[in-house]
Coordinates of C-alpha atoms in Angstrom, one line a residue:
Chain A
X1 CA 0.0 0.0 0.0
X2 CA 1.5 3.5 -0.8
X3 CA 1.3 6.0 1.7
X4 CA 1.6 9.8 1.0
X5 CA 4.1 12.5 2.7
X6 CA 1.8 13.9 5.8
X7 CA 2.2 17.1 4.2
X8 CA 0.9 16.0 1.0
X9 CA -1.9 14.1 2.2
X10 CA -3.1 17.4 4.5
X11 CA -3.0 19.3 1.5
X12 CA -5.1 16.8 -0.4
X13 CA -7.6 17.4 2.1
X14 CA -7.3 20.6 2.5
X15 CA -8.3 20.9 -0.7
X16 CA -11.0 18.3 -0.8
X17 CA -12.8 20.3 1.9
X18 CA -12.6 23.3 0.0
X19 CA -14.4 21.8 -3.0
X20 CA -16.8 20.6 -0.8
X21 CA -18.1 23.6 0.8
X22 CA -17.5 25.6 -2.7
X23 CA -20.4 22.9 -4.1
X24 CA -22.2 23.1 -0.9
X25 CA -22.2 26.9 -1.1
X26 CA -22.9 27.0 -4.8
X27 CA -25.9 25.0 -4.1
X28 CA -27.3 27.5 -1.9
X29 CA -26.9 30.3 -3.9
X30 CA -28.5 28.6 -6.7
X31 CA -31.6 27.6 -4.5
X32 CA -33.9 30.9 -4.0
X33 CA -33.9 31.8 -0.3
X34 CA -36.6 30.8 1.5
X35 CA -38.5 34.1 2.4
X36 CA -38.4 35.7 -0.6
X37 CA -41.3 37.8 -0.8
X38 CA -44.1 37.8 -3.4
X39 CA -44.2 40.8 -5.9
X40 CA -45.8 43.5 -4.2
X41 CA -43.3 43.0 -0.6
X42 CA -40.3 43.7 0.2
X43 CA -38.1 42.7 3.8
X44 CA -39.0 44.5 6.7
X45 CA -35.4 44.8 8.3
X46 CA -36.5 45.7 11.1
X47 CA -33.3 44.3 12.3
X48 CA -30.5 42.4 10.7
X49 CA -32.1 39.1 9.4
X50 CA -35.4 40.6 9.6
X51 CA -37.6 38.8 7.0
X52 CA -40.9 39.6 7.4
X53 CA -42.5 40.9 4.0
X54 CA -44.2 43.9 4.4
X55 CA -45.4 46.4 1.3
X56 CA -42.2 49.5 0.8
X57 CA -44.0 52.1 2.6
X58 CA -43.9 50.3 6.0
X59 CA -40.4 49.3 5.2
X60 CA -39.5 52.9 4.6
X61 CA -41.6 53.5 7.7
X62 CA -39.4 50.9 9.7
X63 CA -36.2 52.6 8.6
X64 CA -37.1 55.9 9.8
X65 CA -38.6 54.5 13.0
X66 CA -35.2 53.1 13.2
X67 CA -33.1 56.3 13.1
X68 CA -35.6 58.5 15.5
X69 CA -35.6 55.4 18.0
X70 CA -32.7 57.4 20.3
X71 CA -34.8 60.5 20.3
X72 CA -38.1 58.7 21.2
X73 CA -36.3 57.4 24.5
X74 CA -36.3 59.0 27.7
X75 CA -33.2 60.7 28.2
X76 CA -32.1 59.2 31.8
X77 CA -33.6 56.1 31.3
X78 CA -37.4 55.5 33.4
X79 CA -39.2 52.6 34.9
X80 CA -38.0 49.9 32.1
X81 CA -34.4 50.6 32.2
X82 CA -32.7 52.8 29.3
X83 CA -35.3 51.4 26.9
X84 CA -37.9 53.4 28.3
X85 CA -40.2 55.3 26.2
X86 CA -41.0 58.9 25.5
X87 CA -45.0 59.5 26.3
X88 CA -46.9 58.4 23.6
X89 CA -44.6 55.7 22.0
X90 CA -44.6 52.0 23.1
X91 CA -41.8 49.3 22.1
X92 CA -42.2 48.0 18.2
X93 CA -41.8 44.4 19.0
X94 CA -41.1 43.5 16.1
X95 CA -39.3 40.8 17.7
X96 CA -39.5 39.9 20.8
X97 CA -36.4 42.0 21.9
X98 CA -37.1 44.7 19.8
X99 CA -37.5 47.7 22.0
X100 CA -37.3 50.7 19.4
X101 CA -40.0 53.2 20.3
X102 CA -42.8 54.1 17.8
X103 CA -46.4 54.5 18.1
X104 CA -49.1 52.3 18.9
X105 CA -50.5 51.9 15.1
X106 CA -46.9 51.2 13.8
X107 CA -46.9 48.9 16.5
X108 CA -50.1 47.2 15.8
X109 CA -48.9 47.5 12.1
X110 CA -45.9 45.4 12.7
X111 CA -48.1 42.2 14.6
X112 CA -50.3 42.8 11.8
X113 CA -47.1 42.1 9.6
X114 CA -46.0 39.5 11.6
X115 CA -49.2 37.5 11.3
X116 CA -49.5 37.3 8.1
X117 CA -45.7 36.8 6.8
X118 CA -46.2 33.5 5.9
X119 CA -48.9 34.4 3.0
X120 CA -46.2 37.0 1.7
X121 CA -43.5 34.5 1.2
X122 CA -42.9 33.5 -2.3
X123 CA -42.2 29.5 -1.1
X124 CA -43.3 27.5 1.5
X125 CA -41.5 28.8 4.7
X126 CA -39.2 26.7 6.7
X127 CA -42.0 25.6 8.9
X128 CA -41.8 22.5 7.3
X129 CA -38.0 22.0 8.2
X130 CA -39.5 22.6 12.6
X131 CA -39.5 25.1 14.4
X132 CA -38.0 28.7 13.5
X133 CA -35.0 30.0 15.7
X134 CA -36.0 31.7 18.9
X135 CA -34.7 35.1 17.7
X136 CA -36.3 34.9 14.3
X137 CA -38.8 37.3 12.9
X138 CA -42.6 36.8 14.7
X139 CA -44.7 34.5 12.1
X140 CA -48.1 34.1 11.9
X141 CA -47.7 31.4 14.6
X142 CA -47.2 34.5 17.5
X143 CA -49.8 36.7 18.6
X144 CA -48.0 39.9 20.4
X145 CA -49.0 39.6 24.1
X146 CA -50.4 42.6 25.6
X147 CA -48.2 45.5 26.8
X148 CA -49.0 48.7 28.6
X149 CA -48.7 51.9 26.6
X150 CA -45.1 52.5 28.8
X151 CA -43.7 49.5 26.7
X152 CA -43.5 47.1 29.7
X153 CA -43.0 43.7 29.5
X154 CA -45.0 41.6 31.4
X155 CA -43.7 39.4 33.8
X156 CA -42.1 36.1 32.0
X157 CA -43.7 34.1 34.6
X158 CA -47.5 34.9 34.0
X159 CA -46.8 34.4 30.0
X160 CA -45.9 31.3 30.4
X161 CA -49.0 29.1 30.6
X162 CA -50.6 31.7 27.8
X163 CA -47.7 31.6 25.6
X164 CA -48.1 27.6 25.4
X165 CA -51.6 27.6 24.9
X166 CA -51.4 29.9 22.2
X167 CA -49.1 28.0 20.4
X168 CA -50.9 25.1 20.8
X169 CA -53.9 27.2 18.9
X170 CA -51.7 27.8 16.4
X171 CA -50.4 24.3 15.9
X172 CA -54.5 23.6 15.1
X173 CA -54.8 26.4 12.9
X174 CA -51.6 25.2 11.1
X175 CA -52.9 21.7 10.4
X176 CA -55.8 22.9 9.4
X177 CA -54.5 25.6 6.8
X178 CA -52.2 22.6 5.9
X179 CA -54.9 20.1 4.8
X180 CA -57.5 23.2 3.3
X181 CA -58.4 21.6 -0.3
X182 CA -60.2 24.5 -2.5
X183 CA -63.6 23.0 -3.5
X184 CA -63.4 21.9 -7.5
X185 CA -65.0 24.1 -10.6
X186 CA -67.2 21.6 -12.8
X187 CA -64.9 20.7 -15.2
X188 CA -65.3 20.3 -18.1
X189 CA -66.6 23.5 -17.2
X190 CA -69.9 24.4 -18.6
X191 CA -70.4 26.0 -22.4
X192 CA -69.1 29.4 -22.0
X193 CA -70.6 32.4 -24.1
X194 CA -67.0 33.3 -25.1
X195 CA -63.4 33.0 -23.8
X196 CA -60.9 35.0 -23.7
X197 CA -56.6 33.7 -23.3
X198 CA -55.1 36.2 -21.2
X199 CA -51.2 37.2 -22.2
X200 CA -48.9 35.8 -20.0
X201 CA -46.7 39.2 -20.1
X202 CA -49.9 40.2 -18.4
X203 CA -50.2 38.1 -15.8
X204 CA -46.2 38.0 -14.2
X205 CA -44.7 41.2 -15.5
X206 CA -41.9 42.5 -13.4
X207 CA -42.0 39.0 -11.4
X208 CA -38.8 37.1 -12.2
X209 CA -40.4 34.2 -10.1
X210 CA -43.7 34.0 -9.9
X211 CA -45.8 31.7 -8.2
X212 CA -49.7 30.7 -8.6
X213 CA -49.8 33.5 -5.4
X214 CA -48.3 36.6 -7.0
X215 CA -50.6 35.8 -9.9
X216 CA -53.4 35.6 -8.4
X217 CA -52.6 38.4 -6.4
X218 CA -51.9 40.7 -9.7
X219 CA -55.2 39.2 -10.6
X220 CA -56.9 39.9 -7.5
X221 CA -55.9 43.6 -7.8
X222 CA -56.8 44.2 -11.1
X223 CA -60.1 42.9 -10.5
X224 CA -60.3 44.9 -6.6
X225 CA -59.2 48.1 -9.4
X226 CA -62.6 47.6 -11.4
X227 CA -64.7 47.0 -8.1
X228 CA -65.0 43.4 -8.4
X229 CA -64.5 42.8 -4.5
X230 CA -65.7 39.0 -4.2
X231 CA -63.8 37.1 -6.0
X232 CA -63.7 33.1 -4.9
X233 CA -61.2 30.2 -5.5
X234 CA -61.9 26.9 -6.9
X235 CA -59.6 24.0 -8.0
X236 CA -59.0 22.8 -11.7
X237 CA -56.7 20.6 -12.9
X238 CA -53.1 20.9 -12.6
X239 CA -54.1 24.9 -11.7
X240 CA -57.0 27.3 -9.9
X241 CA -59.9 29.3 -10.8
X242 CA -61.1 32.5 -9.9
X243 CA -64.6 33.3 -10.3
X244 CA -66.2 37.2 -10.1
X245 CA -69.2 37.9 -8.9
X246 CA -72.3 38.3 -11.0
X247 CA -73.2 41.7 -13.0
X248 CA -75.0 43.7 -14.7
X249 CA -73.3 45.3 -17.8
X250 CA -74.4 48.1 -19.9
X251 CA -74.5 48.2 -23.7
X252 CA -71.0 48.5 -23.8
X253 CA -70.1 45.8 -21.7
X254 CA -68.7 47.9 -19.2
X255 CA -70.4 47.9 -15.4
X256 CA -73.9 48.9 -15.4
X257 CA -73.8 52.4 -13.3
X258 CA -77.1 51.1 -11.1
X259 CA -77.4 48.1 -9.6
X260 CA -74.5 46.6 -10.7
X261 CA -74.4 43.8 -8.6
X262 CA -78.5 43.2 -7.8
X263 CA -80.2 40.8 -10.1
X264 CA -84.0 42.0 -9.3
X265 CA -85.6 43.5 -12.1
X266 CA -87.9 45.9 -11.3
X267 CA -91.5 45.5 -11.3
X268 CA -93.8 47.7 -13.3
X269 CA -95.7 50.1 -11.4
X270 CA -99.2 50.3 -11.2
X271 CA -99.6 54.1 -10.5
X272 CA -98.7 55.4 -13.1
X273 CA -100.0 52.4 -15.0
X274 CA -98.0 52.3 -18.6
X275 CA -99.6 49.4 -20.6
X276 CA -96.4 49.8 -22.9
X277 CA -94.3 48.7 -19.7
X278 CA -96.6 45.8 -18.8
X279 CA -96.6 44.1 -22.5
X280 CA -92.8 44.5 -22.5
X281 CA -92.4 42.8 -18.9
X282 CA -95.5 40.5 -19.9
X283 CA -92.9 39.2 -23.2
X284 CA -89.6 39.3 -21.2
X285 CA -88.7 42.5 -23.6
X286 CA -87.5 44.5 -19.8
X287 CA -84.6 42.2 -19.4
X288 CA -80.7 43.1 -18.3
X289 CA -77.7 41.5 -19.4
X290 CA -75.6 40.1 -17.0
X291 CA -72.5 38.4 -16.5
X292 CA -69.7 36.1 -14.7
X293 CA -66.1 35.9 -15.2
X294 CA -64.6 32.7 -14.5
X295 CA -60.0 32.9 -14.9
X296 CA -58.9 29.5 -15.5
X297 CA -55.0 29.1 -15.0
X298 CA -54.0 25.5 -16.0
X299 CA -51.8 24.0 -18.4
X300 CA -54.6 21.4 -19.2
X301 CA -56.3 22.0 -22.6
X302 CA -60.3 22.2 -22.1
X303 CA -63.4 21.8 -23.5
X304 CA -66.6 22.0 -22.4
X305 CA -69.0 19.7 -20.5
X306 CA -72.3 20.0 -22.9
X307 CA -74.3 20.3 -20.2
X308 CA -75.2 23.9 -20.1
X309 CA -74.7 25.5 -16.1
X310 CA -78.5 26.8 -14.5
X311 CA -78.5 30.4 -14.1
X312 CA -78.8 30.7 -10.5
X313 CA -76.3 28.0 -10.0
X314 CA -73.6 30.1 -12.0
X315 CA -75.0 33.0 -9.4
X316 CA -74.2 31.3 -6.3
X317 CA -70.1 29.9 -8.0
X318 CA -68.9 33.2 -5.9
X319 CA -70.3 32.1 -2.7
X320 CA -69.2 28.5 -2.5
X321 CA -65.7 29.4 -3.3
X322 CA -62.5 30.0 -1.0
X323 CA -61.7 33.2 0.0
X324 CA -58.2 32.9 -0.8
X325 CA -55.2 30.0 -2.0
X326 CA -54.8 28.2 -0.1
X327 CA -50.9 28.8 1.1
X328 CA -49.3 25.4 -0.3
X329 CA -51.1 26.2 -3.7
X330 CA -49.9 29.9 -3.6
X331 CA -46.5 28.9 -2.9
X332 CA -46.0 26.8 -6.2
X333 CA -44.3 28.4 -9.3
X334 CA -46.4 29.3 -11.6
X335 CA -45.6 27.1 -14.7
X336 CA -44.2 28.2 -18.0
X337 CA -46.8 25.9 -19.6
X338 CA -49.9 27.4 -17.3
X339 CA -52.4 29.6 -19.4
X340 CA -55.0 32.0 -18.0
X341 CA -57.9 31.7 -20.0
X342 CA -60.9 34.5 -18.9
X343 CA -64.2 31.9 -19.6
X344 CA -68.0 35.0 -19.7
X345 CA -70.9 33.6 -18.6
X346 CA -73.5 35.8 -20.1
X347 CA -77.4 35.4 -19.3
X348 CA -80.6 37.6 -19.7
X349 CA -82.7 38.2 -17.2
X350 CA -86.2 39.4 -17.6
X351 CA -89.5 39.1 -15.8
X352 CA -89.5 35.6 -17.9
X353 CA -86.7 34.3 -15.6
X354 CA -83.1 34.1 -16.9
X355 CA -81.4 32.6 -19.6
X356 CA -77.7 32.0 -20.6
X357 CA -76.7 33.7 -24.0
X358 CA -74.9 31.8 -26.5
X359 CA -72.9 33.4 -28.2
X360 CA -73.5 36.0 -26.1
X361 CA -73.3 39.6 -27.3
X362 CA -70.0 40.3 -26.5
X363 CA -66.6 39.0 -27.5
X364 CA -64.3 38.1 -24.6
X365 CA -62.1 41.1 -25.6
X366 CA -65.2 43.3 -25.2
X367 CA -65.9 41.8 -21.6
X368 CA -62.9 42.1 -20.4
X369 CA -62.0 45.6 -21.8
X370 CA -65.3 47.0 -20.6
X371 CA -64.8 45.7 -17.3
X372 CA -61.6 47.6 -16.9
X373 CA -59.8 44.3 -16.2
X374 CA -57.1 44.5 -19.5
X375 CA -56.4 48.4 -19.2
X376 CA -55.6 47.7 -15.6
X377 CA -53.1 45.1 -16.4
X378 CA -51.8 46.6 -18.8
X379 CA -50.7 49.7 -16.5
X380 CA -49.4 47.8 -13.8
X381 CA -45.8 47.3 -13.7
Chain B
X1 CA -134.3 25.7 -4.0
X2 CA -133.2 22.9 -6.7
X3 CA -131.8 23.2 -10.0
X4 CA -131.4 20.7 -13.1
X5 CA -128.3 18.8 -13.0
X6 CA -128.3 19.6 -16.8
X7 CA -128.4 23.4 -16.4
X8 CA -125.8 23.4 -13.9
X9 CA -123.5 20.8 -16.3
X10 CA -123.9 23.2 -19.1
X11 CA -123.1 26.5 -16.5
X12 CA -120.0 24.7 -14.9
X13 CA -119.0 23.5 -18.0
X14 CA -118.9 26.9 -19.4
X15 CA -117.2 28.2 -16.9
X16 CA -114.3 25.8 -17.2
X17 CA -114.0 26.1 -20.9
X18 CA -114.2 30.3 -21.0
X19 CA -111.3 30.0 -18.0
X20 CA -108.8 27.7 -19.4
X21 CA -109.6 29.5 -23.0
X22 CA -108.2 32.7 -21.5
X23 CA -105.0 31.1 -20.1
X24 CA -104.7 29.2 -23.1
X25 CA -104.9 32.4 -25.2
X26 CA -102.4 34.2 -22.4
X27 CA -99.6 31.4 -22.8
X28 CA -99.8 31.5 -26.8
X29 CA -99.1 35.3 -26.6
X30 CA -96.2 34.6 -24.5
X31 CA -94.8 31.7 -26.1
X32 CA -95.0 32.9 -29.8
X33 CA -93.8 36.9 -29.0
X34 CA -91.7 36.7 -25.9
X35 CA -88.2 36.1 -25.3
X36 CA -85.9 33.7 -23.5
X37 CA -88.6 32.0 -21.9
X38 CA -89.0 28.6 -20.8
X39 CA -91.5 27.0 -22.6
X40 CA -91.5 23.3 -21.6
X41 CA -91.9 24.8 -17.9
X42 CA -94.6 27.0 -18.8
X43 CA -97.2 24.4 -20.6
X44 CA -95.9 21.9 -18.1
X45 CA -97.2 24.0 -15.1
X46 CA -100.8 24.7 -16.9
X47 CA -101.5 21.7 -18.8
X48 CA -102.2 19.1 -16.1
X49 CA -103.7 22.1 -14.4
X50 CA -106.4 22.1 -16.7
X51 CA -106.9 19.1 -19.2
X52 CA -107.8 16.6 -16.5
X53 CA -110.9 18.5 -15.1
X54 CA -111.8 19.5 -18.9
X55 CA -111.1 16.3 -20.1
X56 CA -113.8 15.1 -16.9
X57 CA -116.3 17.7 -18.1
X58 CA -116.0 16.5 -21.9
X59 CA -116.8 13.1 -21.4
X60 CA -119.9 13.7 -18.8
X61 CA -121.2 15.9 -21.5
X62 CA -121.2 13.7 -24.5
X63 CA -122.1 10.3 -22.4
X64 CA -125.2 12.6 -20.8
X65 CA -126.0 13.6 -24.4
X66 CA -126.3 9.9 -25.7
X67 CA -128.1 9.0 -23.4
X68 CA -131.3 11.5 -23.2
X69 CA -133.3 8.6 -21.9
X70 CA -131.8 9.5 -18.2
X71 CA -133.9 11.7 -16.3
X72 CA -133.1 15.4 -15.6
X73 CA -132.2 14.8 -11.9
X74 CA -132.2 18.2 -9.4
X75 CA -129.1 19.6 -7.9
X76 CA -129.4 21.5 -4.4
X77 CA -128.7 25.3 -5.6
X78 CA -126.4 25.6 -2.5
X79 CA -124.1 22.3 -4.1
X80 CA -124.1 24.4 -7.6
X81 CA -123.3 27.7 -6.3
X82 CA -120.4 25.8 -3.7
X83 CA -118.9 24.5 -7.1
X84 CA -119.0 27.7 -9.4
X85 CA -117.8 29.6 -6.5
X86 CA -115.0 26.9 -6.1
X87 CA -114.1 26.7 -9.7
X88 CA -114.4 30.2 -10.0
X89 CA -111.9 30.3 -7.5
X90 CA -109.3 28.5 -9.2
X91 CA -109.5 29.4 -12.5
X92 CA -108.4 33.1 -10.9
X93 CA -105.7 31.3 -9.2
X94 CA -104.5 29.6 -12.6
X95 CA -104.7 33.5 -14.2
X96 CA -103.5 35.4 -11.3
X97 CA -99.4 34.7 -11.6
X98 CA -99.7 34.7 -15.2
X99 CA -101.2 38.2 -15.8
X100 CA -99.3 39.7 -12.7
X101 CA -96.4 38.5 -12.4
X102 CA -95.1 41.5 -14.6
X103 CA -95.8 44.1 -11.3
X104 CA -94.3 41.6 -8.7
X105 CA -90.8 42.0 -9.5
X106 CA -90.8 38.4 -9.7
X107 CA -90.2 36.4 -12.8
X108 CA -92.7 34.0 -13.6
X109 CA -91.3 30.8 -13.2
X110 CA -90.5 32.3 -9.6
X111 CA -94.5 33.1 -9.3
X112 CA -95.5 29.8 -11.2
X113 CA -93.5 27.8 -8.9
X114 CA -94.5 29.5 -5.8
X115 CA -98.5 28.6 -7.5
X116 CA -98.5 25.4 -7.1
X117 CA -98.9 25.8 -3.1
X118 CA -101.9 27.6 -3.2
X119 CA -103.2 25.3 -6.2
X120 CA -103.0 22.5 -4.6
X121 CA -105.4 23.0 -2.0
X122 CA -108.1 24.7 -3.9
X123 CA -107.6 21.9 -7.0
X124 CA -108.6 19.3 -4.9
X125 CA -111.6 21.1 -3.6
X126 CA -112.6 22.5 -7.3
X127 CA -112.0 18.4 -8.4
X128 CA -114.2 17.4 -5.7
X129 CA -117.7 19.2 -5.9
X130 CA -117.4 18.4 -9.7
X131 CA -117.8 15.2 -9.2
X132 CA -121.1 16.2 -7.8
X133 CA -121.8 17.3 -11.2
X134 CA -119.9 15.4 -14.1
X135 CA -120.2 11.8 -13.2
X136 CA -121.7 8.9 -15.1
X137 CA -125.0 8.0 -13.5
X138 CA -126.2 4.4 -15.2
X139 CA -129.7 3.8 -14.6
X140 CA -130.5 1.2 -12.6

């Protein structure tokens, strides 16, 4: 057997360790970092290693908060030590031992943050690796315990039996947020009055990595832009749905200006008495046009089911939807292959009842441009 | 106070025929002129509304008119006037949803569905005092 010169072989290894941790290292940096935020966020850095996604204005906000925090302490110290407050700031907490001095609506602002960082992350957070480290930013697992206005902490004692408890709620939560399935969209879906594929450019501009949350966020946005505030969450294959609420449109397929959202068509009156109005309610000749917007992102081709969808069950799509994605679904990339298609649901409804309108009267272009959805998208970064 | 069964026939029978000819005449209107309406759920709702009882008063009629041998029996006025004011009743019913529905604010399959509860009871009622009237009576 040959044997190296001790020096040789301790350079050998020398150098073997160094290529080691050069792939190891390498390998991190290729992998995104865990708590990168979705578009829209940005790190708090509160501190160093401060993670917590939080929109730029309350990260400016943090900064400054940051700089001031000497002046906002009492100069020769108080009942809490040299981290005392000046009246009419409390402690930030946005850590535990974060004792910089703002007021209370930052502070509630910054549990706020803290509660919902995990839905801001662009991947699933390290949750599912255990437990976070003890000094690591506050996650939607903590609730802030309650602190006098002076910025006191309680005594660690008394919190103890809380503090437990409260985490065993959140375990609970946890589980059940992990094992949340969004209800499925009849698919096939239903026969459509027209459809409409959405650009992609659209969908993830300025996102170099987005996920089925950023998306749907941009989505939701553009939608929340136009007025559309319900919008629900289904499953499809290999993707989501979101589905509008259902409106009344005006001749030009934009939002009806009065009772956009009501589907009661008014009755005639009787005084004055218009025989005129009472033939053209007697033949169904009063109706409205309405519609629903259903935004299919899958990379699964479709067609449709045959089976025409009832009126008042394409109605009641917005109520038995989630009211969000769920977070493992949010957390996925969103595929190169996945393609937003915009499917319009459009009916009549008159005193004769309601009726869906194929084709309808409007292309998908037409829908989706009237509603304000395209021109929003289009601005948006 | 009595009346002939065969004056009361031919008054009921009227009655029936004039009613479900003004329904009839309603539901053409709408299903050749309106739009977007159901029509299958329209006719479905009125036909077996109406065709049994007429169908009932159609054969009484013609078996009565064969057989003129029978004797013109008396009807108690108070069982006649029970069984216009009955049928009377219903044939309103029947008309009422389909002729008002346009100042309700509801739509009419809303009103004809909602119909059928208060049809119901007075139907049976209407069916039942006309069998007083249109049934087969053999000699003996």
């Amino acid at each position: 057997m040959t044997h190296l010169h001790p020096a040789l072989s301790r350079a050998l290894r020398a150098v073997l360790l160094t290529a080691l941790l050069a792939l190891a290292a390498s390998t991190v940096e290729s992998a995104p970092h865990p708590d990168v935020c979705i578009e829209g966020y940005v790190w708090r850095e509160a501190f160093p290693d401060d993670r917590v996604c939080v929109t730029p204005d309350v990260r400016e906000q943090t900064a400054r908060d940051n700089q001031l925090a000497g002046a906002r302490r009492e100069t020769h110290g108080g009942a809490y030590g040299a981290d005392t407050c000046k009246p009419g700031f409390v402690w930030r907490e946005a850590r535990p031992s974060d004792h910089v001095c703002v007021t209370p609506d930052v502070r509630e602002q910054t549990a706020r943050d803290n509660r919902l960082a995990h839905t801001r992350r662009l991947m699933a957070p390290a949750a599912a690796n255990g437990a976070p480290p003890a000094d690591a930013p506050a996650t939607a697992a903590a609730e802030p315990a309650f602190v006098p206005e002076t910025g006191r902490l309680p005594a660690p004692a008394a919190q103890a039996p809380v503090q437990i408890k409260k985490k065993m709620a959140t375990k609970k939560m946890a589980a059940k947020k992990a094992s949340f399935k969004l209800p499925e969209f009849p698919w096939p879906p239903p026969p459509y009055s027209t459809r409409l594929r959405l650009d992609r450019a659209l969908l993830v501009a300025g996102q170099p990595m987005p996920s089925n949350g950023s998306v749907a966020a941009r989505m939701e946005r553009a939608l929340a832009a136009n007025g559309y505030n319900e919008v629900s969450y289904y499953a499809v294959p290999d993707g989501f749905a979101m589905v509008t609420q259902i409106e009344r449109i005006d001749p030009n397929a934009a939002p009806a200006a009065e009772q956009r959202w009501s589907t009661q068509i008014d009755p005639v009156s009787l005084i004055p008495f218009s025989i005129d109005a009472y033939l053209r309610a007697l033949l169904g000749k009063n109706g409205d046009t309405f519609r629903v917007i259903v935004f299919t992102f899958t990379p699964t081709p479709f067609t449709t089911s045959g089976t025409p969808v009832r009126p008042g069950e394409a109605m009641t799509w917005v109520e038995k939807g989630a009211t969000a994605l769920p977070a493992e679904l949010a957390g996925r990339p969103y595929g190169g292959d996945t393609v937003c298609t915009a499917l319009v649901y459009e009916f009549s409804i008159s005193s004769l009842g309601a009726a869906l309108q194929r084709p309808g009267l409007f292309d998908g272009q037409q829908h989706l441009r009237g509603a304000g959805i395209l021109s929003v998208l289009e601005r948006q970064p | 106070m009595t009346l002939s069964m065969q004056v009361a026939r031919k008054r009921l029978a009227l009655l029936w025929f004039v009613g479900a000819g003004i329904c009839f005449a309603v539901l053409l209107f709408i299903s050749f002129f309106a739009r977007k309406v159901d029509l299958v759920g329209l006719w479905d709702w009125f036909l077996p509304a109406m065709v049994p009882n007429l169908s009932l008063i159609i054969g009484v009629l013609v078996y009565t008119q064969r057989h003129q041998e029978q004797a013109d029996i008396q009807v108690d006025c108070f069982l006649y006037r029970l069984t216009l004011g009955l049928s009377l009743l219903y044939i309103f019913l029947l008309l009422l949803p389909l002729l008002f529905f346009p100042l309700t604010g509801k739509t009419l399959p809303e009103l004809l569905d909602i119909s059928r509860l208060w049809l119901a009871a007075v139907q049976g009622l209407a069916t039942g005092v006309m069998g007083a009237f249109f049934v087969r009576q053999d000699e003996k």
